[in-house]
């Protein structure tokens, strides 16, 4: 019968409007406006007290200027922006550069001069990643045999110029060490979450224990 | 002398909200009636097949994500199936189960996108689209748990998967499986018996089974025409032979059947995932050494039932680190071949409905 479809549709729309489990969650990007009640609740005091204590903020909240950061939570495995790189772990083997499908990693190690003593590694002079072209596939991270390169956990890191998207070695050294746990079971085992966790030190980031000097001596003496 | 009337030729696209990408239809109208139609594509050509010739076998997985960007998991699976046939790689059982789970989730996601856009094209503006995308969001969240990305997943590798599912994946998946049948009921209640939808889609764009088979149409469009052909049953890959599920088929092969077949396929997918969750064994999900694979000389064709039809990869190897040739049989491309025959003779308002019911994806048509 004509017309019943509309009634059914209206019922479902109403259900979606009212049922909390079916409501659309609206995320105002990137920040969410908050009122006095929310602020007071957050500070865990009576709203009246809050207004008296923070008159400036209350006025801002009333006219809708007070915002809090509101981001969608990301899974720790999220393959995010800005790589996390540990210089102490990196040997300059360039496996990552070789496995990148787009060839956007450039690595130059310093010349060895004399033959390197065993156990030493090359210093890295250049480590550029052009993340303007990166698709965050993670193959470089998968290929890294020493767990030196990790995907980052960042998001919304847009810039105005393409040059600013080329990450060089200084930026990699300085960047926050909050690696994504993608392809890094050792971090996942510790239930590390880059969104809320602390920075990870290079000693924790590896899959393998670093050999003690006794181990090394024993191993190399045998050869 | 009487005044002569002339047919009018209109370009629909390349930039048109209903063409799902950049696609051009050169349509000739005589008043309301379509008298000629010529599809023009190639606007999204990225040379995937050629690019594949200079990538290593593992790197190509990232290219397949971008074919049919609404069902990246299925593309991954199609590619690695062909590659495993070529290289003779055994896949661990747990990996096969996880593959089937992710591919069936992708099928639900893809069909949800179809339902949303199909209704959008019938003129419901964004209501249905929002409903469907809300459900799909949960699947994308599950993918984020599995592999850290939502659309360009790159989850599968020759010989298995990148990594096992995290521990919080299973409860989230179970929650989703519990809610999904309810979501489908809701969609069905909104759409299936709606008079307007019925009058716009019933007996519109009918495709006869014989014609569909001759044109090698595959996927839900073929099944809507009443042909019971699904690679998951006809040539079971992974662990589909152990699964218990039905293949829904349509009665007449019109636009409505194409919608209803997809809706029922979503229900079957939920059923398959539930069985997988019950049966999944422990163990590894990777094969050692397959990351740096170098298959022997030869060629192999592997195909899977992607949400849009039979997706096949034909890989020729010369023994090197990258394929000599990688041919992609994309379902969307072949499903568009019957477009002219379905639309010509119909009305102008049916054009978009028929095109929408095919659910072609331009990333796949142009490759
Ligand atoms: S994530 Fe992929 S594209 Fe980006 S640098 Fe690594 S290998 Fe290259
Ligand atoms: S980051 Fe890893 S793969 Fe790249 S050069 Fe350093 S150790 Fe080698």
PDB file of N, CA and C in Angstrom, chain A residues 21-57:
ATOM      1  N   UNK A  21      22.449   4.077  21.226  1.00  0.00           N
ATOM      2  CA  UNK A  21      23.387   3.202  20.527  1.00  0.00           C
ATOM      3  C   UNK A  21      23.360   3.448  19.023  1.00  0.00           C
ATOM      4  N   UNK A  22      22.296   4.050  18.528  1.00  0.00           N
ATOM      5  CA  UNK A  22      22.190   4.235  17.078  1.00  0.00           C
ATOM      6  C   UNK A  22      22.448   5.680  16.657  1.00  0.00           C
ATOM      7  N   UNK A  23      22.743   6.520  17.626  1.00  0.00           N
ATOM      8  CA  UNK A  23      22.926   7.938  17.286  1.00  0.00           C
ATOM      9  C   UNK A  23      24.213   8.144  16.509  1.00  0.00           C
ATOM     10  N   UNK A  24      24.207   9.130  15.673  1.00  0.00           N
ATOM     11  CA  UNK A  24      25.434   9.487  14.977  1.00  0.00           C
ATOM     12  C   UNK A  24      26.334  10.226  15.948  1.00  0.00           C
ATOM     13  N   UNK A  25      27.593   9.857  15.972  1.00  0.00           N
ATOM     14  CA  UNK A  25      28.509  10.629  16.790  1.00  0.00           C
ATOM     15  C   UNK A  25      29.078  11.725  15.918  1.00  0.00           C
ATOM     16  N   UNK A  26      28.888  12.926  16.360  1.00  0.00           N
ATOM     17  CA  UNK A  26      29.361  14.069  15.579  1.00  0.00           C
ATOM     18  C   UNK A  26      30.706  14.496  16.121  1.00  0.00           C
ATOM     19  N   UNK A  27      31.693  14.496  15.261  1.00  0.00           N
ATOM     20  CA  UNK A  27      32.992  14.968  15.710  1.00  0.00           C
ATOM     21  C   UNK A  27      33.258  16.304  15.047  1.00  0.00           C
ATOM     22  N   UNK A  28      33.316  17.319  15.891  1.00  0.00           N
ATOM     23  CA  UNK A  28      33.611  18.625  15.350  1.00  0.00           C
ATOM     24  C   UNK A  28      35.113  18.691  15.162  1.00  0.00           C
ATOM     25  N   UNK A  29      35.535  19.062  13.998  1.00  0.00           N
ATOM     26  CA  UNK A  29      36.940  18.901  13.686  1.00  0.00           C
ATOM     27  C   UNK A  29      37.699  20.202  13.840  1.00  0.00           C
ATOM     28  N   UNK A  30      38.827  20.265  14.489  1.00  0.00           N
ATOM     29  CA  UNK A  30      39.412  19.202  15.291  1.00  0.00           C
ATOM     30  C   UNK A  30      39.020  19.325  16.754  1.00  0.00           C
ATOM     31  N   UNK A  31      38.449  20.448  17.133  1.00  0.00           N
ATOM     32  CA  UNK A  31      38.168  20.653  18.548  1.00  0.00           C
ATOM     33  C   UNK A  31      36.672  20.703  18.804  1.00  0.00           C
ATOM     34  N   UNK A  32      36.314  20.466  20.029  1.00  0.00           N
ATOM     35  CA  UNK A  32      34.905  20.408  20.384  1.00  0.00           C
ATOM     36  C   UNK A  32      34.608  21.578  21.318  1.00  0.00           C
ATOM     37  N   UNK A  33      33.481  22.239  21.053  1.00  0.00           N
ATOM     38  CA  UNK A  33      33.072  23.334  21.932  1.00  0.00           C
ATOM     39  C   UNK A  33      32.537  22.741  23.231  1.00  0.00           C
ATOM     40  N   UNK A  34      32.877  23.371  24.341  1.00  0.00           N
ATOM     41  CA  UNK A  34      32.368  22.871  25.620  1.00  0.00           C
ATOM     42  C   UNK A  34      31.692  23.997  26.373  1.00  0.00           C
ATOM     43  N   UNK A  35      30.727  23.627  27.188  1.00  0.00           N
ATOM     44  CA  UNK A  35      30.019  24.606  27.999  1.00  0.00           C
ATOM     45  C   UNK A  35      30.557  24.615  29.421  1.00  0.00           C
ATOM     46  N   UNK A  36      29.937  25.455  30.255  1.00  0.00           N
ATOM     47  CA  UNK A  36      30.399  25.589  31.636  1.00  0.00           C
ATOM     48  C   UNK A  36      30.241  24.274  32.388  1.00  0.00           C
ATOM     49  N   UNK A  37      29.124  23.591  32.117  1.00  0.00           N
ATOM     50  CA  UNK A  37      28.871  22.352  32.850  1.00  0.00           C
ATOM     51  C   UNK A  37      29.983  21.341  32.625  1.00  0.00           C
ATOM     52  N   UNK A  38      30.389  21.224  31.371  1.00  0.00           N
ATOM     53  CA  UNK A  38      31.450  20.257  31.052  1.00  0.00           C
ATOM     54  C   UNK A  38      32.745  20.657  31.738  1.00  0.00           C
ATOM     55  N   UNK A  39      33.051  21.963  31.683  1.00  0.00           N
ATOM     56  CA  UNK A  39      34.302  22.446  32.287  1.00  0.00           C
ATOM     57  C   UNK A  39      34.312  22.165  33.789  1.00  0.00           C
ATOM     58  N   UNK A  40      33.160  22.443  34.427  1.00  0.00           N
ATOM     59  CA  UNK A  40      33.085  22.242  35.872  1.00  0.00           C
ATOM     60  C   UNK A  40      33.217  20.766  36.208  1.00  0.00           C
ATOM     61  N   UNK A  41      32.550  19.951  35.393  1.00  0.00           N
ATOM     62  CA  UNK A  41      32.628  18.520  35.639  1.00  0.00           C
ATOM     63  C   UNK A  41      34.062  18.027  35.486  1.00  0.00           C
ATOM     64  N   UNK A  42      34.729  18.584  34.483  1.00  0.00           N
ATOM     65  CA  UNK A  42      36.107  18.188  34.217  1.00  0.00           C
ATOM     66  C   UNK A  42      37.015  18.590  35.379  1.00  0.00           C
ATOM     67  N   UNK A  43      36.759  19.798  35.928  1.00  0.00           N
ATOM     68  CA  UNK A  43      37.572  20.262  37.054  1.00  0.00           C
ATOM     69  C   UNK A  43      37.089  19.652  38.371  1.00  0.00           C
ATOM     70  N   UNK A  44      35.975  18.911  38.285  1.00  0.00           N
ATOM     71  CA  UNK A  44      35.426  18.211  39.434  1.00  0.00           C
ATOM     72  C   UNK A  44      34.991  19.164  40.547  1.00  0.00           C
ATOM     73  N   UNK A  45      34.389  20.283  40.164  1.00  0.00           N
ATOM     74  CA  UNK A  45      33.818  21.174  41.180  1.00  0.00           C
ATOM     75  C   UNK A  45      32.405  21.584  40.777  1.00  0.00           C
ATOM     76  N   UNK A  46      31.727  22.177  41.688  1.00  0.00           N
ATOM     77  CA  UNK A  46      30.385  22.702  41.487  1.00  0.00           C
ATOM     78  C   UNK A  46      30.402  23.770  40.388  1.00  0.00           C
ATOM     79  N   UNK A  47      29.464  23.729  39.415  1.00  0.00           N
ATOM     80  CA  UNK A  47      29.482  24.736  38.348  1.00  0.00           C
ATOM     81  C   UNK A  47      29.493  26.176  38.879  1.00  0.00           C
ATOM     82  N   UNK A  48      28.773  26.399  39.979  1.00  0.00           N
ATOM     83  CA  UNK A  48      28.701  27.763  40.517  1.00  0.00           C
ATOM     84  C   UNK A  48      30.079  28.219  40.983  1.00  0.00           C
ATOM     85  N   UNK A  49      30.736  27.305  41.672  1.00  0.00           N
ATOM     86  CA  UNK A  49      32.087  27.609  42.155  1.00  0.00           C
ATOM     87  C   UNK A  49      33.015  27.860  40.979  1.00  0.00           C
ATOM     88  N   UNK A  50      32.793  27.065  39.931  1.00  0.00           N
ATOM     89  CA  UNK A  50      33.677  27.186  38.770  1.00  0.00           C
ATOM     90  C   UNK A  50      33.558  28.568  38.154  1.00  0.00           C
ATOM     91  N   UNK A  51      32.307  29.031  38.031  1.00  0.00           N
ATOM     92  CA  UNK A  51      32.089  30.348  37.428  1.00  0.00           C
ATOM     93  C   UNK A  51      32.765  31.425  38.259  1.00  0.00           C
ATOM     94  N   UNK A  52      32.653  31.296  39.571  1.00  0.00           N
ATOM     95  CA  UNK A  52      33.267  32.307  40.433  1.00  0.00           C
ATOM     96  C   UNK A  52      34.791  32.253  40.335  1.00  0.00           C
ATOM     97  N   UNK A  53      35.312  31.030  40.208  1.00  0.00           N
ATOM     98  CA  UNK A  53      36.772  30.902  40.177  1.00  0.00           C
ATOM     99  C   UNK A  53      37.354  31.327  38.827  1.00  0.00           C
ATOM    100  N   UNK A  54      36.652  30.981  37.747  1.00  0.00           N
ATOM    101  CA  UNK A  54      37.180  31.310  36.412  1.00  0.00           C
ATOM    102  C   UNK A  54      36.169  32.139  35.627  1.00  0.00           C
ATOM    103  N   UNK A  55      35.982  33.395  35.945  1.00  0.00           N
ATOM    104  CA  UNK A  55      34.975  34.174  35.227  1.00  0.00           C
ATOM    105  C   UNK A  55      35.310  34.329  33.743  1.00  0.00           C
ATOM    106  N   UNK A  56      36.577  34.494  33.453  1.00  0.00           N
ATOM    107  CA  UNK A  56      36.981  34.687  32.046  1.00  0.00           C
ATOM    108  C   UNK A  56      36.612  33.489  31.205  1.00  0.00           C
ATOM    109  N   UNK A  57      36.985  32.339  31.678  1.00  0.00           N
ATOM    110  CA  UNK A  57      36.725  31.109  30.936  1.00  0.00           C
ATOM    111  C   UNK A  57      35.225  30.868  30.800  1.00  0.00           C
TER     112      UNK A  57
END
